[in-house]
Coordinates of C-alpha atoms in Angstrom, one line a residue:
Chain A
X1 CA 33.6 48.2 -120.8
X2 CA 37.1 48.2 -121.7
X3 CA 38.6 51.2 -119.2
X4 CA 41.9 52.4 -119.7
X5 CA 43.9 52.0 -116.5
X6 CA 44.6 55.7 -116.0
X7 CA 41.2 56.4 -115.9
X8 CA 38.5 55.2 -113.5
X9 CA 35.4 54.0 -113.7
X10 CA 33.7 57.0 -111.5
X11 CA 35.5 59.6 -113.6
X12 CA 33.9 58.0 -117.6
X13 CA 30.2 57.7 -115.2
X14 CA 30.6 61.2 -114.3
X15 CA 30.4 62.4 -118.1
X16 CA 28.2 59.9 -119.2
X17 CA 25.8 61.1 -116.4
X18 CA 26.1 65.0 -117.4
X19 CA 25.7 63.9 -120.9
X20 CA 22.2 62.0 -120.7
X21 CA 20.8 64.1 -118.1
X22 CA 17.7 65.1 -119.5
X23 CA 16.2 68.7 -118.5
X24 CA 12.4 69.1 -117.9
X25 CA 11.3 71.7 -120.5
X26 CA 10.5 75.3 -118.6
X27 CA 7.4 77.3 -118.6
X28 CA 7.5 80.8 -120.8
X29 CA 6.0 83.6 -119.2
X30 CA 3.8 85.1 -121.5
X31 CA 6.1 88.1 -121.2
X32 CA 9.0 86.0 -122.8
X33 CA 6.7 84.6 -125.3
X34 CA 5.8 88.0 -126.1
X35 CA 10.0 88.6 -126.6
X36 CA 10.7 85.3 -128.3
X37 CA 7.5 86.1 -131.0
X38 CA 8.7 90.0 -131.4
X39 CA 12.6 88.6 -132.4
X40 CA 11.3 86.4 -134.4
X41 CA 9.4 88.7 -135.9
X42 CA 11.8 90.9 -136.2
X43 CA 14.3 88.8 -137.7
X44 CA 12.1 87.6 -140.6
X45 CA 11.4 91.4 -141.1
X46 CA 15.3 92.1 -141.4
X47 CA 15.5 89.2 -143.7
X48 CA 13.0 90.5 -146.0
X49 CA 15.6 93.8 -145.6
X50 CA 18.2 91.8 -146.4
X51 CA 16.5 90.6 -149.9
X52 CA 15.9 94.3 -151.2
X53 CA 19.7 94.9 -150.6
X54 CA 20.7 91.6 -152.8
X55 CA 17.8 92.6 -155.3
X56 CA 19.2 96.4 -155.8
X57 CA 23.0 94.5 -156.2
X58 CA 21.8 92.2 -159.0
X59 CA 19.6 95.1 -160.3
Chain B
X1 CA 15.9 67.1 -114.1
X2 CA 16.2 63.3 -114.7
X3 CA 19.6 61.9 -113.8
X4 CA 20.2 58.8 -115.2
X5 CA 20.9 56.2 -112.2
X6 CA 23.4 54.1 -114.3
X7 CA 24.8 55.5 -117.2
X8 CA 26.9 53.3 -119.2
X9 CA 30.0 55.1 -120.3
X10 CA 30.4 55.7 -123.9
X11 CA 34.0 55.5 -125.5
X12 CA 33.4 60.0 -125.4
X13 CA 33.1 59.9 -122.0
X14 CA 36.1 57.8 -121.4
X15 CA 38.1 59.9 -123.8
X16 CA 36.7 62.8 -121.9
X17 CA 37.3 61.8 -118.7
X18 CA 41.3 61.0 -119.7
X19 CA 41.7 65.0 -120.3
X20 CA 39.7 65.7 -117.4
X21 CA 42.4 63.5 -115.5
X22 CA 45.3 65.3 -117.8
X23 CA 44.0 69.0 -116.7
X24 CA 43.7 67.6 -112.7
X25 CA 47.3 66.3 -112.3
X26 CA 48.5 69.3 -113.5
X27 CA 46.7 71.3 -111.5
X28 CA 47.9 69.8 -108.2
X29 CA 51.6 70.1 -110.1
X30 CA 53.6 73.7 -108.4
X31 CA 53.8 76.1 -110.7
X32 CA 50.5 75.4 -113.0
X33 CA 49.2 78.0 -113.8
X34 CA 50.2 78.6 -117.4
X35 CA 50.5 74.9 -118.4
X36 CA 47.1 73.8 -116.7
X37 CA 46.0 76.8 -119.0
X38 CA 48.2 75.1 -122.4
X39 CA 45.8 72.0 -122.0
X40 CA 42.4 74.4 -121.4
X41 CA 43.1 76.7 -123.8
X42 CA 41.4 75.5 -127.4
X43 CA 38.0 76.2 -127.7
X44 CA 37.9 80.2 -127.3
X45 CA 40.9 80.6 -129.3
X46 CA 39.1 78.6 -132.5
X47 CA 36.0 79.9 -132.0
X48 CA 37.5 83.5 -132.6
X49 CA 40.0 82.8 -135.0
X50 CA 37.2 80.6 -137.0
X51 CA 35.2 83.7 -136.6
X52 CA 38.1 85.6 -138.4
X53 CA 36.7 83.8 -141.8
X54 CA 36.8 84.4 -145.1
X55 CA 34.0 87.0 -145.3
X56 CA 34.7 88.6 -142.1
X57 CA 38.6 89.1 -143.2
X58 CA 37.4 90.3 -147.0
X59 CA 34.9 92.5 -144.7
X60 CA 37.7 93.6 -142.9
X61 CA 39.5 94.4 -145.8
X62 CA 36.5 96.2 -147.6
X63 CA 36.6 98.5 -144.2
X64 CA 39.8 99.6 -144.3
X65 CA 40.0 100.2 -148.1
X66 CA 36.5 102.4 -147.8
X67 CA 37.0 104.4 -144.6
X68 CA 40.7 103.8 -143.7
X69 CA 41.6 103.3 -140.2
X70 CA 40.1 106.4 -137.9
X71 CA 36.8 105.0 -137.3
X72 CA 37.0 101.3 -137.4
X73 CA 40.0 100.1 -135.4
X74 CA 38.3 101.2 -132.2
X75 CA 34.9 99.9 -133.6
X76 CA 36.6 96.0 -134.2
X77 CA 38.2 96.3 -130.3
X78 CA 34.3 97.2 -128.8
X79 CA 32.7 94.4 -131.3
X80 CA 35.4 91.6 -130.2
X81 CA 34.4 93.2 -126.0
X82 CA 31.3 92.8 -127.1
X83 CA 31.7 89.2 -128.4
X84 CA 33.8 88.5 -125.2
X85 CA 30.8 88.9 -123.1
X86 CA 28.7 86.5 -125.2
X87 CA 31.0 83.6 -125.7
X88 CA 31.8 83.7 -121.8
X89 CA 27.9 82.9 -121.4
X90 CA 28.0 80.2 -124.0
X91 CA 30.9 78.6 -122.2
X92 CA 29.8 78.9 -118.7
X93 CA 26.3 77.1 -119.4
X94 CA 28.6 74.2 -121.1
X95 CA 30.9 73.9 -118.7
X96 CA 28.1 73.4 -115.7
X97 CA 25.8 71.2 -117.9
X98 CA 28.1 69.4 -120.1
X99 CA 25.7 69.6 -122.3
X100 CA 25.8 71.3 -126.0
X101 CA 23.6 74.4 -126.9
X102 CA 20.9 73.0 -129.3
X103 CA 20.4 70.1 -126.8
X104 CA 19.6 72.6 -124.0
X105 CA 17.4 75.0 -126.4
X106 CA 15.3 71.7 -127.1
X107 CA 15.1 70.8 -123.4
X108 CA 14.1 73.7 -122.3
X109 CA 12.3 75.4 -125.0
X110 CA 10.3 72.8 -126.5
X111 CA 10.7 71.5 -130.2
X112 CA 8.7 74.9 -131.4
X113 CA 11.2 77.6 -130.9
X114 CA 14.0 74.6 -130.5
X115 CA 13.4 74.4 -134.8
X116 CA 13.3 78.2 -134.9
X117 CA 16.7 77.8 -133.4
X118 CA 18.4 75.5 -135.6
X119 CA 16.5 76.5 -138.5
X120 CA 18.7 80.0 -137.9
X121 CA 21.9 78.2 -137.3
X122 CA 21.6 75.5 -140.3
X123 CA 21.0 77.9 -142.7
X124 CA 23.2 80.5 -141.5
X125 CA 25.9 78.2 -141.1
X126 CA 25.1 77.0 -144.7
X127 CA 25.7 80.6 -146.1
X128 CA 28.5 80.8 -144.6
X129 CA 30.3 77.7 -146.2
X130 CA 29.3 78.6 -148.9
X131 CA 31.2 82.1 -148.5
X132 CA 33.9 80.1 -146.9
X133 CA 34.6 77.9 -149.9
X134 CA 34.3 81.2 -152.2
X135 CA 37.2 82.1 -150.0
X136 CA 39.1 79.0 -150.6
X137 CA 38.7 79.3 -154.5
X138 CA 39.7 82.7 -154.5
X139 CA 43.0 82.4 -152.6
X140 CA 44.2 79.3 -153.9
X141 CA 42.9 81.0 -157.2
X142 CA 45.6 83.7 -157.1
X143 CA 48.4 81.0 -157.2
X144 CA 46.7 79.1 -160.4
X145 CA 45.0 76.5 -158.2
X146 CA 41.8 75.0 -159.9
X147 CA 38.8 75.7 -158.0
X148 CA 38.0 71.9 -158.0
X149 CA 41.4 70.8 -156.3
X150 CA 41.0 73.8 -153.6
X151 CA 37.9 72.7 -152.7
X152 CA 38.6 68.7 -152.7
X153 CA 41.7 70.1 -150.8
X154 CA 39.9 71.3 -148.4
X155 CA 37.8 68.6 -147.8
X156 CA 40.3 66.4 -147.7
X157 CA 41.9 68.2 -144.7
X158 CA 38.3 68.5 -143.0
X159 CA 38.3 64.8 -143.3
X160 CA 41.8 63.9 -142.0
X161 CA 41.6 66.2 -139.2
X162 CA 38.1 64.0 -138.1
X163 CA 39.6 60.7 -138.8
X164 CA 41.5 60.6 -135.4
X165 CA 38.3 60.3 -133.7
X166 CA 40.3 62.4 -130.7
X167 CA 38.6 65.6 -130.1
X168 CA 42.4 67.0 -128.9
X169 CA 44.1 65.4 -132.2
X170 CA 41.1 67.4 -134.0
X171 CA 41.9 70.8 -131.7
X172 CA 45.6 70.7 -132.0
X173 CA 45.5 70.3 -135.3
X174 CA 42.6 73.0 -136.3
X175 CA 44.5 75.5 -133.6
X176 CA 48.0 74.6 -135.7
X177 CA 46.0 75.7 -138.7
X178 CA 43.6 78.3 -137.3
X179 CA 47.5 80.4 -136.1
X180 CA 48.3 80.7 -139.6
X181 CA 45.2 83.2 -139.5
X182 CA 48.4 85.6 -138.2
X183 CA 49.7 85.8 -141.7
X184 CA 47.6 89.0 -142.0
X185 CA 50.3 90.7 -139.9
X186 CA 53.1 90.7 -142.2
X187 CA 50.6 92.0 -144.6
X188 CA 50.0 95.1 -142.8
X189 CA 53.7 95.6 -141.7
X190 CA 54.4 95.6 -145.7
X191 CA 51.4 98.1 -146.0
X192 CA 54.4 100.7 -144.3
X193 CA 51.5 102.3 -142.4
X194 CA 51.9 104.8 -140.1
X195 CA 52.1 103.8 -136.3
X196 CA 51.5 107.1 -134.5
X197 CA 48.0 107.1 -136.9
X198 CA 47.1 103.6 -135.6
X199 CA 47.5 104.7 -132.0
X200 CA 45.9 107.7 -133.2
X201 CA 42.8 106.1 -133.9
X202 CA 42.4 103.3 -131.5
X203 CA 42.9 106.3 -128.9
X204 CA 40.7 109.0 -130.1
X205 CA 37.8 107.6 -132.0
X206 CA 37.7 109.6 -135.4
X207 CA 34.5 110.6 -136.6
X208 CA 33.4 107.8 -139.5
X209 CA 34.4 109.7 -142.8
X210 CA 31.4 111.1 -145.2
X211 CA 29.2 109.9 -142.2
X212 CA 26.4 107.2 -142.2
X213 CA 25.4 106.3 -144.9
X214 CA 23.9 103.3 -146.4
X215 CA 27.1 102.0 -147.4
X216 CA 28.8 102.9 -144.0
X217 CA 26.1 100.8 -142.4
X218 CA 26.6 98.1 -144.3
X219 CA 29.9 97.5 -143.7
X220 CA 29.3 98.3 -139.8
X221 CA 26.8 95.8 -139.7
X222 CA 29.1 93.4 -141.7
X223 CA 32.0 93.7 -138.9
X224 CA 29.8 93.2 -136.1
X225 CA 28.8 90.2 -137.8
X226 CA 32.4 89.3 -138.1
X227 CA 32.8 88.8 -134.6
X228 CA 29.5 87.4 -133.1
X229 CA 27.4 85.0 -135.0
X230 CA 25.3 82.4 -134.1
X231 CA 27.3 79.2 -134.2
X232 CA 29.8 80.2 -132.3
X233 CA 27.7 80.1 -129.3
X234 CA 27.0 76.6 -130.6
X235 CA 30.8 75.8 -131.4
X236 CA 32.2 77.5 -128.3
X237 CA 29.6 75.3 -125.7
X238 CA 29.8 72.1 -128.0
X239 CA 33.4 72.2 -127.8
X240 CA 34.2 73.1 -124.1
X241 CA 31.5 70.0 -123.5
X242 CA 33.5 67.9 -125.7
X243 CA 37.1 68.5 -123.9
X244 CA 35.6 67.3 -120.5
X245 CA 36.1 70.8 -119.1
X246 CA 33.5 71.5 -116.2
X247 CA 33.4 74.8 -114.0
X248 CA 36.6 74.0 -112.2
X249 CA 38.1 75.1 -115.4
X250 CA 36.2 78.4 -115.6
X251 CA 39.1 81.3 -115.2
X252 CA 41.5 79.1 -117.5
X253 CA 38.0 79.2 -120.3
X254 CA 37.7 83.2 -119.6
X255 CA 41.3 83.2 -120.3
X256 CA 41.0 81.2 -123.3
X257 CA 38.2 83.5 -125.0
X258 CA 39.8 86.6 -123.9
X259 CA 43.5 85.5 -125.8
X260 CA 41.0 84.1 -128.5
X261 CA 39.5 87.6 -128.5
X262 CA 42.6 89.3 -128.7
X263 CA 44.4 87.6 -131.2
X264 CA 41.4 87.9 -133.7
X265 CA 40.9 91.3 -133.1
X266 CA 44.5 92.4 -133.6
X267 CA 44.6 90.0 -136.9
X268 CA 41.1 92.0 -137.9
X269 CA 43.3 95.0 -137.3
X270 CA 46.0 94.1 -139.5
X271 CA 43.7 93.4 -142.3
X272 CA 42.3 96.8 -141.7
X273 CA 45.3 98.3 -141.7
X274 CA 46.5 96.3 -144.8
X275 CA 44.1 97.5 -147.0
X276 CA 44.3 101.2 -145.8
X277 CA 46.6 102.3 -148.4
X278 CA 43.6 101.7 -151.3
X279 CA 41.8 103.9 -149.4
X280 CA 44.6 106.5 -148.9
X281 CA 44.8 106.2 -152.5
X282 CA 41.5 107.3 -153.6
X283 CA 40.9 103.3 -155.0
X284 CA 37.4 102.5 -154.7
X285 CA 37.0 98.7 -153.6
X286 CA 33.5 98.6 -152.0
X287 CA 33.1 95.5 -154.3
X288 CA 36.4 93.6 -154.3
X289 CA 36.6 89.8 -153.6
X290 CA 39.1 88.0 -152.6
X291 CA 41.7 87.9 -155.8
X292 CA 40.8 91.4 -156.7
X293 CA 42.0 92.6 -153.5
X294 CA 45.2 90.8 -153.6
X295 CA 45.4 91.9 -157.2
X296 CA 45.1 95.7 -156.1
X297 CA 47.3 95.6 -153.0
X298 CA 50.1 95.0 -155.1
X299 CA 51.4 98.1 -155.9
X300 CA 51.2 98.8 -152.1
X301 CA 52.9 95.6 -150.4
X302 CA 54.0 93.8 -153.3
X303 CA 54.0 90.3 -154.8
X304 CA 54.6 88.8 -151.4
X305 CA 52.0 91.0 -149.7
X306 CA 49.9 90.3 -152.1
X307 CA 50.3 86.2 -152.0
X308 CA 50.3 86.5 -148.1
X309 CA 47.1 87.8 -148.6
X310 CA 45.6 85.3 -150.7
X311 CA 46.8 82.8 -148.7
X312 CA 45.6 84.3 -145.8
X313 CA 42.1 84.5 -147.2
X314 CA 42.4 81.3 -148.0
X315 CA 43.4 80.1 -144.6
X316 CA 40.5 81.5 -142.7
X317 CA 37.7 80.0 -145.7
X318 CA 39.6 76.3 -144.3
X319 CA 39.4 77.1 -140.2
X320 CA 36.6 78.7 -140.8
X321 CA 34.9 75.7 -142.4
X322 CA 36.4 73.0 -140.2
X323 CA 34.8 75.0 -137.1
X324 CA 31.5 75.9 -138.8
X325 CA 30.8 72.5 -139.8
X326 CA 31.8 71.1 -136.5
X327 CA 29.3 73.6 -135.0
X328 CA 26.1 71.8 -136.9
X329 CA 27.5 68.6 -136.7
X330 CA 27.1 69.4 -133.0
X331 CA 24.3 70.8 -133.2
X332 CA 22.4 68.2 -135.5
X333 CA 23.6 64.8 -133.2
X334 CA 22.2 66.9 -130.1
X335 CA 18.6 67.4 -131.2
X336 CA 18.1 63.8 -133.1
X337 CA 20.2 62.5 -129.7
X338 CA 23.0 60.3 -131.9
X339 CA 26.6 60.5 -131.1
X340 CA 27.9 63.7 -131.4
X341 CA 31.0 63.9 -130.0
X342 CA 34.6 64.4 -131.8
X343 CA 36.0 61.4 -129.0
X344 CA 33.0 59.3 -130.9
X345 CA 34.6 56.0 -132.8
X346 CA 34.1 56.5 -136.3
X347 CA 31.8 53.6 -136.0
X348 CA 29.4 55.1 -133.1
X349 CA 29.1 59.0 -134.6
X350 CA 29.4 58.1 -138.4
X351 CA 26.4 60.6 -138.7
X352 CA 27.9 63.2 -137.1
X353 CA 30.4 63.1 -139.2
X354 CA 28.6 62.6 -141.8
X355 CA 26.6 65.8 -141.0
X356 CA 30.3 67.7 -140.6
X357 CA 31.1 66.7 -143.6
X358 CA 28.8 66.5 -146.0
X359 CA 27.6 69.9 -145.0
X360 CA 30.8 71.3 -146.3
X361 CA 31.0 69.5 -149.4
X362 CA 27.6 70.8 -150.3
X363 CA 28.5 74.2 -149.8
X364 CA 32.2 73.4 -151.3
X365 CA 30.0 71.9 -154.6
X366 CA 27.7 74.8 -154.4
X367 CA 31.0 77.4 -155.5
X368 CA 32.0 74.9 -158.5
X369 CA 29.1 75.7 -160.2
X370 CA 29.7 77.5 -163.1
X371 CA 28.4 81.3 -162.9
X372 CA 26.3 80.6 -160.1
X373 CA 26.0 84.5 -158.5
X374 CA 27.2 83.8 -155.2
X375 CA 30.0 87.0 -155.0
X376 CA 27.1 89.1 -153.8
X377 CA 26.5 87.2 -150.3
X378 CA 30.4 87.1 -149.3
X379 CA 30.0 90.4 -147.0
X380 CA 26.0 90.1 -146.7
X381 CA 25.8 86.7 -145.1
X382 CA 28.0 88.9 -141.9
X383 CA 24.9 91.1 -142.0
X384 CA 22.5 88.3 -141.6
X385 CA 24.6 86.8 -138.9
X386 CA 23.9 90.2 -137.0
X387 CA 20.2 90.2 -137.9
X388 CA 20.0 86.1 -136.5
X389 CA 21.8 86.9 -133.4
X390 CA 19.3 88.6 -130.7
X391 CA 16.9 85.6 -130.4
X392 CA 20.4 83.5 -130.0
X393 CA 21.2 86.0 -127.5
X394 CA 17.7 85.7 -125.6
X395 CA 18.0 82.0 -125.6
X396 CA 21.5 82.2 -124.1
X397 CA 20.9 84.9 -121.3
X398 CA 17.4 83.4 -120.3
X399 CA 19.5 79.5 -120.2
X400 CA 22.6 81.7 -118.1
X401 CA 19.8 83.0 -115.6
X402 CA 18.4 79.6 -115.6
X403 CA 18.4 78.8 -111.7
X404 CA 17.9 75.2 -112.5
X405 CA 20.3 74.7 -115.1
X406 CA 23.0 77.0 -113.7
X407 CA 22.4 77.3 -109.8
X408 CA 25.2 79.7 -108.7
X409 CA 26.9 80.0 -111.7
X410 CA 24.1 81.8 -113.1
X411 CA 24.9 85.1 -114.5
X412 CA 25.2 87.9 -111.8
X413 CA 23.6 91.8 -112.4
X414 CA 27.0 92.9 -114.5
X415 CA 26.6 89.5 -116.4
X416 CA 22.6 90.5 -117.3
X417 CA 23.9 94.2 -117.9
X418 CA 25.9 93.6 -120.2
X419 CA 24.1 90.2 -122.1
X420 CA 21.5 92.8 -122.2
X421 CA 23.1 95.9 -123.4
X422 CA 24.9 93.3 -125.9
X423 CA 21.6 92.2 -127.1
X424 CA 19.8 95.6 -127.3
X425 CA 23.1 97.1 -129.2
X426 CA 22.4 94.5 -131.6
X427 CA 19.2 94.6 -132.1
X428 CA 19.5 98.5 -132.9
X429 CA 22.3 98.2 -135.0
X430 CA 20.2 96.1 -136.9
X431 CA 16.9 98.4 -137.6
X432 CA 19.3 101.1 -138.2
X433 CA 20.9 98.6 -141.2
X434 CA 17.1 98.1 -142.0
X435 CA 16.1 101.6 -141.9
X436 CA 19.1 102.9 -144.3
X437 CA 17.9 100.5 -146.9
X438 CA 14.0 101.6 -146.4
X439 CA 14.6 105.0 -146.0
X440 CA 18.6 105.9 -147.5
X441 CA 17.4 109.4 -147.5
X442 CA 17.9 109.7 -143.7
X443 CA 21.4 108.8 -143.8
X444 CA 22.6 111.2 -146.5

């Protein structure tokens, strides 16, 4: 690798490190699944909002 | 987690690590405060002044034409708080991972609500070129600019800003352009409007005139959306990753959003206060775009106010889509795991930016259509960055609280209070915005 002077070998490992870290995927409480569905839910509902409005402009 | 035992550095990491060096020598220097903070700040102050767009300024400018200044000017202050809160999160988690927000969401989530994610951000991001290049148009439109050159203009800028391959070329640049968001101010000062009423209502509150109604709600909804969307969580992480910032650098970051913060909500403000005198005047602009507005400001601050305007509209449709862009670009090289860095060789991330780009010319081509009906989403695609925000805002506070991921950096109880009461706020801001276009009849 071609380092520049002013920076050191330990400093460009240091990023490259944080940058392919890989995180282990987390469990979901069934709680939080519960959130996560009743957002998503609730953002597909306020698109569906969101269509009336642009329907009644064009109307 | 799995650490890599060797990692071989990538020419981003090296450029990374360059500014990391920059920011430590001048922290040991005497006296550093306010220039270590010269070489952090960047991120918070684009993410904000991208944020100050064209849809959220013509939003802006639809507000104070409709209800003058009484109500809004202390709504806009409590919406950029709010946004303050949320883009302190975003930041935090980058700046102890070093890792960008859709790359966490996949880690951690899984691919299933990791597409939900992006699915949200791609095609809210999309919208919003699309609104940004109506912006474009419509300012350079006002000077006799054919909508073909603006948008090849802008393009063309998008592209030389990327073609340095730096990330703090890219930054200094975009913040060079993202200041001129300030020309709002001269705008309002030509409005002549009356001080002792401005401090009047950013002190006391005024009650919103006619009350809420649909309309009213709209716009509401709209100016939240003008200050806290989805990609800027995605920007603002992205980018503090990118600079080689870690939590070392966290009060200089705060500092960073909060002057962000501040400097968009004052330019929000002015264009508030700009447009005032249509509303003292009885001039009904609930539909105005961009030209019209210049067009019937006028009378009110003249031909100059009125250019400064267009340009100004202009000038936030170009940050605006530099920073948007940048966001999916970001966004798409984290989840298919190629280079996506703005330190990457041209060579190395040619598909991020490809992605950058490309996404803006779409959108750009989209608005050079001839009579394609895309007027009607300029202040509705704030709205549907409102509605798309609180499952962003659950992904970000349950990633913050992540002991793993954030060990004792993770948010505190104020932090959780007020992620919380930001998310619930939103969340019923948004079912009342449904429920006055079920049910209008409760409103009037």
């Amino acid at each position: 690798m071609d380092m520049n002077a002013s920076v050191s070998e330990q400093d460009a490992q240091f990023f490259a490190r944080r940058r392919l870290t890989v995180w282990p995927r987390r469990n979901l409480s069934a709680g939080l699944s519960l959130l996560f569905w009743a957002l998503r839910i609730y953002v597909v509902v306020m698109l569906v909002v969101v269509v009336i409005v642009l329907h009644r402009a064009a109307g | 987690m799995s650490e890599p035992p060797q990692a071989a550095p990538a020419p981003e990491d090296i450029q990374r690590a360059k500014d990391r060096r920059a920011i430590e020598q001048r922290r040991t220097q005497s006296g550093a405060g306010l220039r270590m903070l010269m070489l952090v700040l960047g991120p918070g102050v684009l993410v904000f002044l991208g944020e100050n767009d064209a849809p959220s300024m013509l939003s802006y400018a639809a507000t104070g034409a409709q209800f003058g200044v009484g109500f809004f000017l202390p709504f806009v202050v409590a919406t950029f708080a709010i946004a303050w809160v949320v883009q302190e999160m975003a930041a935090r988690v980058g700046l102890v991972t070093g890792q960008g927000h859709a790359q966490l969401i996949y880690a951690r989530f899984g691919r299933f609500w990791g597409g939900f994610a992006m699915l949200d951000l791609v095609a809210g991001n999309f919208l919003t070129l699309v609104t940004e290049f109506i912006g474009i148009r419509a300012g350079l439109g006002f000077f006799g600019v054919a909508p073909v050159i603006a948008v090849g203009g802008a393009i063309a800028v998008m592209g030389f800003a990327i073609s340095t391959a730096r990330y703090r070329r890219w930054e200094q640049m975009t913040l060079g352009l993202a200041l001129g968001n300030a020309i709002f101010l001269p705008v309002a000062v030509l409005a002549h409007p009356s001080v002792p009423a401005i401090g009047h209502a950013l002190l006391s509150w005024s009650p919103l005139p006619g009350g809420f109604k649909p309309s009213s709600m709209t716009l509401m909804i709209a100016d939240i959306g003008a200050t806290v969307t989805p990609w800027m969580l995605f920007f603002q992480q992205g980018a503090v990753t990118d600079k080689g910032l870690t939590l070392r650098d966290l009060r200089s970051v705060r500092l960073d959003i909060l002057i962000g913060s501040v400097l968009a909500a004052v330019i929000a403000i002015a264009a508030i206060v700009a447009t005032a005198p249509l509303f003292a005047h009885g001039i009904s602009a609930g539909n105005f775009q961009a030209a019209q507005f210049a067009e019937a400001l006028e009378p009110y601050v003249g031909h100059l106010g009125a250019a400064l305007f267009a340009i100004g509209i202009f000038e936030a449709g170009l940050v605006a889509a530099i920073t948007i862009a940048t966001a999916s670009a970001y966004a798409f090289g984290e989840v298919i795991g190629h280079a996506h860095s703005l330190n990457s060789r041209l060579r190395d991330g040619w598909l991020f930016y490809a992605v950058l780009l490309g996404s803006a010319a779409s959108a750009g081509a989209l608005t050079l259509i001839p009579g394609a009906p895309l007027e009607e989403i300029v202040i509705l695609v704030n709205v549907v960055a409102t509605l798309a925000m609180p499952p962003a805002l659950l992904f970000l506070l349950v990633m913050v609280n992540d002991r793993a991921l954030m060990g004792s950096a993770r948010n505190g109880v104020l932090g959780n209070v007020a992620g919380i009461g930001v998310t619930v706020f939103l969340i019923g801001s948004g079912l009342a915005f449904g429920a006055s276009v079920v049910a209008p009849g409760w409103f009037n």
